[in-house]
Amino acid sequence: GPGSYADATGLERCKSCPAGTAVATNGSVALADCVSCGAGRTSAVGSGTCSDCPIGTFGGAAVNPRCDPCPANTFGDETKMQACKSCPPGAASAVGSKKPSDCACGDPTMESGYTADGTLECGCPRGTQIEGTKCALCPLGTYSSTISSQACSMCPVGTTTLTLGATYAAQCVCAAGFYLNPSFTPRDA
C-alpha cells in the first residue's frame, strides 16, 4: 500500500518508507520509490503523504524525519519553513517561538521600541553595545554617546579611551606614542 514497498517477491509484509519520505502509489518495488518530502516538510515512517512543518518548527534538509522546534532567539511564523527567522539584534525568544512578538529585548538595561514597520528594536544605554542578547561596555578605544542598537564608535586614529564604557568622543585621548594636534577637536557623532 501507500508508504511502503516490496523489494522481493513473496514477502509477507511490505517494507515501510523511512520517516521524511513517502510513496503514494501501490506496487512500489524499491526503496528508491520512497521520495523525499523536501525541505520544510516531513512524514512518519510508512507514510503515503508528506505534511508541512507546523508554525514554530522547521525542516532544513531534503529528508526530515521530524520537524525541529525553532532554536532560541528565533521564531517560525509560517508553515513549511526551511529555517527559522532571527529575532532582531539584542532580542531573545524561547525555543519553538511562533511569532515576531515572542522576541523581547534580552537585557533589562535595554530600551525597546518599534520601527515604522512594527519591527522590535532594542537599544543599549550610552557607553554600551549589543553583544548577543546583552549590553556590554564599549571596549577600549571606542565610545557610544546614544541609546543604540549599533556597535560602539571607534575613536579617531592615534587615540583611545582610558576606561571601558566611554560615553562621548571627548573621552578619546592620545594613545602612547602620539601627541595632540591642536587643530583636532573630538566631537560626538
PDB file of C-alpha atoms in Angstrom:
ATOM      1  CA  GLY A   1       0.000   0.000   0.000  1.00  0.00           C
ATOM      2  CA  PRO A   2       0.965   3.679   0.105  1.00  0.00           C
ATOM      3  CA  GLY A   3       4.058   4.406   2.241  1.00  0.00           C
ATOM      4  CA  SER A   4       5.636   1.002   1.659  1.00  0.00           C
ATOM      5  CA  TYR A   5       7.446  -1.066  -0.949  1.00  0.00           C
ATOM      6  CA  ALA A   6       8.316  -4.717  -1.633  1.00  0.00           C
ATOM      7  CA  ASP A   7      11.842  -5.243  -2.903  1.00  0.00           C
ATOM      8  CA  ALA A   8      11.428  -9.013  -3.258  1.00  0.00           C
ATOM      9  CA  THR A   9       8.586 -11.304  -4.302  1.00  0.00           C
ATOM     10  CA  GLY A  10       6.812 -13.442  -1.754  1.00  0.00           C
ATOM     11  CA  LEU A  11       7.257 -11.020   1.179  1.00  0.00           C
ATOM     12  CA  GLU A  12       4.601 -11.373   3.865  1.00  0.00           C
ATOM     13  CA  ARG A  13       4.828  -7.661   4.628  1.00  0.00           C
ATOM     14  CA  CYS A  14       5.996  -4.706   2.618  1.00  0.00           C
ATOM     15  CA  LYS A  15       8.802  -2.559   3.989  1.00  0.00           C
ATOM     16  CA  SER A  16       7.933   0.908   5.282  1.00  0.00           C
ATOM     17  CA  CYS A  17       9.362   4.024   3.713  1.00  0.00           C
ATOM     18  CA  PRO A  18      11.660   5.897   6.154  1.00  0.00           C
ATOM     19  CA  ALA A  19      10.439   8.993   8.007  1.00  0.00           C
ATOM     20  CA  GLY A  20      10.775  12.103   5.850  1.00  0.00           C
ATOM     21  CA  THR A  21       9.944  10.178   2.663  1.00  0.00           C
ATOM     22  CA  ALA A  22       6.711   8.963   1.123  1.00  0.00           C
ATOM     23  CA  VAL A  23       5.336   6.911  -1.717  1.00  0.00           C
ATOM     24  CA  ALA A  24       1.723   7.499  -2.633  1.00  0.00           C
ATOM     25  CA  THR A  25       1.071   4.610  -5.015  1.00  0.00           C
ATOM     26  CA  ASN A  26       0.613   0.872  -4.609  1.00  0.00           C
ATOM     27  CA  GLY A  27       3.052  -1.505  -6.271  1.00  0.00           C
ATOM     28  CA  SER A  28       6.329   0.172  -5.271  1.00  0.00           C
ATOM     29  CA  VAL A  29       9.227  -2.255  -5.591  1.00  0.00           C
ATOM     30  CA  ALA A  30      12.303  -0.405  -4.254  1.00  0.00           C
ATOM     31  CA  LEU A  31      13.422   1.903  -1.502  1.00  0.00           C
ATOM     32  CA  ALA A  32      14.192   4.412  -4.290  1.00  0.00           C
ATOM     33  CA  ASP A  33      10.417   4.699  -4.850  1.00  0.00           C
ATOM     34  CA  CYS A  34      10.189   6.423  -1.439  1.00  0.00           C
ATOM     35  CA  VAL A  35      10.736  10.060  -2.405  1.00  0.00           C
ATOM     36  CA  SER A  36      11.951  12.888  -0.175  1.00  0.00           C
ATOM     37  CA  CYS A  37       9.287  15.140   1.267  1.00  0.00           C
ATOM     38  CA  GLY A  38      11.642  18.105   0.718  1.00  0.00           C
ATOM     39  CA  ALA A  39      12.755  20.974   2.927  1.00  0.00           C
ATOM     40  CA  GLY A  40      10.094  22.315   5.275  1.00  0.00           C
ATOM     41  CA  ARG A  41       8.114  19.043   5.119  1.00  0.00           C
ATOM     42  CA  THR A  42       8.094  15.688   6.926  1.00  0.00           C
ATOM     43  CA  SER A  43       6.321  12.335   7.133  1.00  0.00           C
ATOM     44  CA  ALA A  44       6.033   9.472   9.583  1.00  0.00           C
ATOM     45  CA  VAL A  45       7.589   6.052   8.907  1.00  0.00           C
ATOM     46  CA  GLY A  46       5.477   4.221   6.318  1.00  0.00           C
ATOM     47  CA  SER A  47       3.558   7.298   5.286  1.00  0.00           C
ATOM     48  CA  GLY A  48       1.940   7.746   1.930  1.00  0.00           C
ATOM     49  CA  THR A  49       1.857  11.532   2.276  1.00  0.00           C
ATOM     50  CA  CYS A  50       4.093  14.375   3.374  1.00  0.00           C
ATOM     51  CA  SER A  51       2.983  17.235   5.600  1.00  0.00           C
ATOM     52  CA  ASP A  52       4.255  20.771   6.076  1.00  0.00           C
ATOM     53  CA  CYS A  53       6.267  21.564   9.190  1.00  0.00           C
ATOM     54  CA  PRO A  54       3.927  23.465  11.533  1.00  0.00           C
ATOM     55  CA  ILE A  55       4.399  27.026  12.795  1.00  0.00           C
ATOM     56  CA  GLY A  56       7.251  27.248  15.338  1.00  0.00           C
ATOM     57  CA  THR A  57       9.215  24.443  13.646  1.00  0.00           C
ATOM     58  CA  PHE A  58      11.414  23.944  10.587  1.00  0.00           C
ATOM     59  CA  GLY A  59      12.803  21.209   8.352  1.00  0.00           C
ATOM     60  CA  GLY A  60      16.110  22.300   6.869  1.00  0.00           C
ATOM     61  CA  ALA A  61      17.082  19.134   4.999  1.00  0.00           C
ATOM     62  CA  ALA A  62      15.693  17.389   1.913  1.00  0.00           C
ATOM     63  CA  VAL A  63      14.665  14.454   4.149  1.00  0.00           C
ATOM     64  CA  ASN A  64      13.318  15.467   7.568  1.00  0.00           C
ATOM     65  CA  PRO A  65      12.370  12.542   9.837  1.00  0.00           C
ATOM     66  CA  ARG A  66      10.734  15.223  12.034  1.00  0.00           C
ATOM     67  CA  CYS A  67      10.328  18.973  12.127  1.00  0.00           C
ATOM     68  CA  ASP A  68      12.587  20.570  14.734  1.00  0.00           C
ATOM     69  CA  PRO A  69      11.476  23.417  17.016  1.00  0.00           C
ATOM     70  CA  CYS A  70      12.874  26.827  16.168  1.00  0.00           C
ATOM     71  CA  PRO A  71      16.006  27.432  18.289  1.00  0.00           C
ATOM     72  CA  ALA A  72      16.184  30.095  20.996  1.00  0.00           C
ATOM     73  CA  ASN A  73      16.310  33.688  19.681  1.00  0.00           C
ATOM     74  CA  THR A  74      14.413  32.744  16.503  1.00  0.00           C
ATOM     75  CA  PHE A  75      10.767  32.229  15.527  1.00  0.00           C
ATOM     76  CA  GLY A  76       8.776  30.379  12.868  1.00  0.00           C
ATOM     77  CA  ASP A  77       5.679  32.328  11.832  1.00  0.00           C
ATOM     78  CA  GLU A  78       4.823  30.232   8.765  1.00  0.00           C
ATOM     79  CA  THR A  79       4.317  26.584   7.941  1.00  0.00           C
ATOM     80  CA  LYS A  80       6.805  24.739   5.695  1.00  0.00           C
ATOM     81  CA  MET A  81       9.808  26.760   6.887  1.00  0.00           C
ATOM     82  CA  GLN A  82      13.287  25.603   5.908  1.00  0.00           C
ATOM     83  CA  ALA A  83      14.909  27.869   8.527  1.00  0.00           C
ATOM     84  CA  CYS A  84      13.541  29.984  11.351  1.00  0.00           C
ATOM     85  CA  LYS A  85      13.741  33.780  11.308  1.00  0.00           C
ATOM     86  CA  SER A  86      16.119  35.571  13.686  1.00  0.00           C
ATOM     87  CA  CYS A  87      14.883  37.905  16.379  1.00  0.00           C
ATOM     88  CA  PRO A  88      16.186  41.486  15.946  1.00  0.00           C
ATOM     89  CA  PRO A  89      19.660  42.317  17.361  1.00  0.00           C
ATOM     90  CA  GLY A  90      19.625  42.114  21.156  1.00  0.00           C
ATOM     91  CA  ALA A  91      16.286  40.299  21.307  1.00  0.00           C
ATOM     92  CA  ALA A  92      15.684  36.819  22.710  1.00  0.00           C
ATOM     93  CA  SER A  93      12.929  34.217  22.394  1.00  0.00           C
ATOM     94  CA  ALA A  94      12.217  30.740  23.754  1.00  0.00           C
ATOM     95  CA  VAL A  95      12.728  27.521  21.771  1.00  0.00           C
ATOM     96  CA  GLY A  96       9.729  26.896  19.476  1.00  0.00           C
ATOM     97  CA  SER A  97       8.625  30.548  19.261  1.00  0.00           C
ATOM     98  CA  LYS A  98       5.905  31.150  16.685  1.00  0.00           C
ATOM     99  CA  LYS A  99       5.685  34.895  16.054  1.00  0.00           C
ATOM    100  CA  PRO A 100       7.859  38.040  15.988  1.00  0.00           C
ATOM    101  CA  SER A 101       6.179  39.307  19.173  1.00  0.00           C
ATOM    102  CA  ASP A 102       7.687  36.294  21.014  1.00  0.00           C
ATOM    103  CA  CYS A 103      11.019  38.161  20.716  1.00  0.00           C
ATOM    104  CA  ALA A 104      11.789  40.580  23.561  1.00  0.00           C
ATOM    105  CA  CYS A 105      14.855  42.645  24.392  1.00  0.00           C
ATOM    106  CA  GLY A 106      17.155  40.275  26.243  1.00  0.00           C
ATOM    107  CA  ASP A 107      18.796  42.656  28.737  1.00  0.00           C
ATOM    108  CA  PRO A 108      16.868  44.586  31.409  1.00  0.00           C
ATOM    109  CA  THR A 109      19.055  47.662  30.757  1.00  0.00           C
ATOM    110  CA  MET A 110      17.883  47.814  27.108  1.00  0.00           C
ATOM    111  CA  GLU A 111      15.281  50.243  25.923  1.00  0.00           C
ATOM    112  CA  SER A 112      12.815  48.826  23.427  1.00  0.00           C
ATOM    113  CA  GLY A 113      10.856  50.493  20.686  1.00  0.00           C
ATOM    114  CA  TYR A 114       9.358  49.691  17.311  1.00  0.00           C
ATOM    115  CA  THR A 115      10.273  50.845  13.829  1.00  0.00           C
ATOM    116  CA  ALA A 116       7.666  52.262  11.436  1.00  0.00           C
ATOM    117  CA  ASP A 117       7.012  48.750  10.054  1.00  0.00           C
ATOM    118  CA  GLY A 118       6.423  47.341  13.558  1.00  0.00           C
ATOM    119  CA  THR A 119       9.809  45.619  13.987  1.00  0.00           C
ATOM    120  CA  LEU A 120      11.137  45.457  17.551  1.00  0.00           C
ATOM    121  CA  GLU A 121      14.286  47.474  18.129  1.00  0.00           C
ATOM    122  CA  CYS A 122      16.457  47.026  21.226  1.00  0.00           C
ATOM    123  CA  GLY A 123      18.869  49.757  22.243  1.00  0.00           C
ATOM    124  CA  CYS A 124      21.666  49.630  24.787  1.00  0.00           C
ATOM    125  CA  PRO A 125      22.400  52.600  27.070  1.00  0.00           C
ATOM    126  CA  ARG A 126      25.205  55.075  26.361  1.00  0.00           C
ATOM    127  CA  GLY A 127      28.644  53.528  26.821  1.00  0.00           C
ATOM    128  CA  THR A 128      27.468  50.038  25.838  1.00  0.00           C
ATOM    129  CA  GLN A 129      26.726  47.965  22.732  1.00  0.00           C
ATOM    130  CA  ILE A 130      24.692  44.861  21.927  1.00  0.00           C
ATOM    131  CA  GLU A 131      26.559  41.564  22.233  1.00  0.00           C
ATOM    132  CA  GLY A 132      24.178  38.683  21.589  1.00  0.00           C
ATOM    133  CA  THR A 133      21.167  39.406  23.792  1.00  0.00           C
ATOM    134  CA  LYS A 134      23.029  41.534  26.372  1.00  0.00           C
ATOM    135  CA  CYS A 135      24.520  45.013  26.657  1.00  0.00           C
ATOM    136  CA  ALA A 136      28.299  45.084  27.124  1.00  0.00           C
ATOM    137  CA  LEU A 137      30.582  48.022  27.917  1.00  0.00           C
ATOM    138  CA  CYS A 138      32.239  49.666  24.922  1.00  0.00           C
ATOM    139  CA  PRO A 139      35.778  48.273  24.573  1.00  0.00           C
ATOM    140  CA  LEU A 140      38.847  50.482  24.993  1.00  0.00           C
ATOM    141  CA  GLY A 141      39.265  52.798  22.002  1.00  0.00           C
ATOM    142  CA  THR A 142      35.510  53.110  21.416  1.00  0.00           C
ATOM    143  CA  TYR A 143      32.533  55.068  22.785  1.00  0.00           C
ATOM    144  CA  SER A 144      28.749  55.262  22.469  1.00  0.00           C
ATOM    145  CA  SER A 145      27.042  58.603  23.087  1.00  0.00           C
ATOM    146  CA  THR A 146      23.458  57.498  22.398  1.00  0.00           C
ATOM    147  CA  ILE A 147      20.989  54.720  23.189  1.00  0.00           C
ATOM    148  CA  SER A 148      21.595  52.477  20.212  1.00  0.00           C
ATOM    149  CA  SER A 149      21.441  49.063  18.604  1.00  0.00           C
ATOM    150  CA  GLN A 150      24.709  49.859  16.796  1.00  0.00           C
ATOM    151  CA  ALA A 151      28.261  48.956  17.723  1.00  0.00           C
ATOM    152  CA  CYS A 152      30.318  51.484  19.675  1.00  0.00           C
ATOM    153  CA  SER A 153      32.065  54.137  17.548  1.00  0.00           C
ATOM    154  CA  MET A 154      35.815  53.951  17.065  1.00  0.00           C
ATOM    155  CA  CYS A 155      37.990  56.718  18.485  1.00  0.00           C
ATOM    156  CA  PRO A 156      39.995  58.645  15.861  1.00  0.00           C
ATOM    157  CA  VAL A 157      43.297  57.076  14.741  1.00  0.00           C
ATOM    158  CA  GLY A 158      46.002  57.513  17.382  1.00  0.00           C
ATOM    159  CA  THR A 159      43.528  57.939  20.241  1.00  0.00           C
ATOM    160  CA  THR A 160      41.995  55.584  22.776  1.00  0.00           C
ATOM    161  CA  THR A 161      39.868  55.688  25.889  1.00  0.00           C
ATOM    162  CA  LEU A 162      41.264  55.167  29.370  1.00  0.00           C
ATOM    163  CA  THR A 163      38.313  53.083  30.576  1.00  0.00           C
ATOM    164  CA  LEU A 164      35.692  50.712  29.241  1.00  0.00           C
ATOM    165  CA  GLY A 165      32.228  52.168  28.619  1.00  0.00           C
ATOM    166  CA  ALA A 166      33.163  55.602  27.272  1.00  0.00           C
ATOM    167  CA  THR A 167      30.092  57.707  26.520  1.00  0.00           C
ATOM    168  CA  TYR A 168      31.427  60.525  24.350  1.00  0.00           C
ATOM    169  CA  ALA A 169      34.171  61.267  21.798  1.00  0.00           C
ATOM    170  CA  ALA A 170      35.996  63.713  24.074  1.00  0.00           C
ATOM    171  CA  GLN A 171      36.957  60.696  26.215  1.00  0.00           C
ATOM    172  CA  CYS A 172      39.250  59.633  23.349  1.00  0.00           C
ATOM    173  CA  VAL A 173      42.758  60.750  24.362  1.00  0.00           C
ATOM    174  CA  CYS A 174      46.156  60.409  22.737  1.00  0.00           C
ATOM    175  CA  ALA A 175      47.454  56.872  22.792  1.00  0.00           C
ATOM    176  CA  ALA A 176      51.024  56.184  23.926  1.00  0.00           C
ATOM    177  CA  GLY A 177      53.429  57.456  21.270  1.00  0.00           C
ATOM    178  CA  PHE A 178      51.001  60.089  19.882  1.00  0.00           C
ATOM    179  CA  TYR A 179      50.530  63.790  20.650  1.00  0.00           C
ATOM    180  CA  LEU A 180      47.541  66.129  20.270  1.00  0.00           C
ATOM    181  CA  ASN A 181      47.359  68.101  17.036  1.00  0.00           C
ATOM    182  CA  PRO A 182      45.951  71.498  18.096  1.00  0.00           C
ATOM    183  CA  SER A 183      43.690  71.631  15.018  1.00  0.00           C
ATOM    184  CA  PHE A 184      41.912  68.367  16.048  1.00  0.00           C
ATOM    185  CA  THR A 185      38.763  68.719  18.134  1.00  0.00           C
ATOM    186  CA  PRO A 186      36.952  65.486  19.165  1.00  0.00           C
ATOM    187  CA  ARG A 187      33.192  65.670  18.613  1.00  0.00           C
ATOM    188  CA  ASP A 188      30.273  63.455  19.473  1.00  0.00           C
ATOM    189  CA  ALA A 189      28.679  61.792  16.450  1.00  0.00           C
TER     190      ALA A 189
END
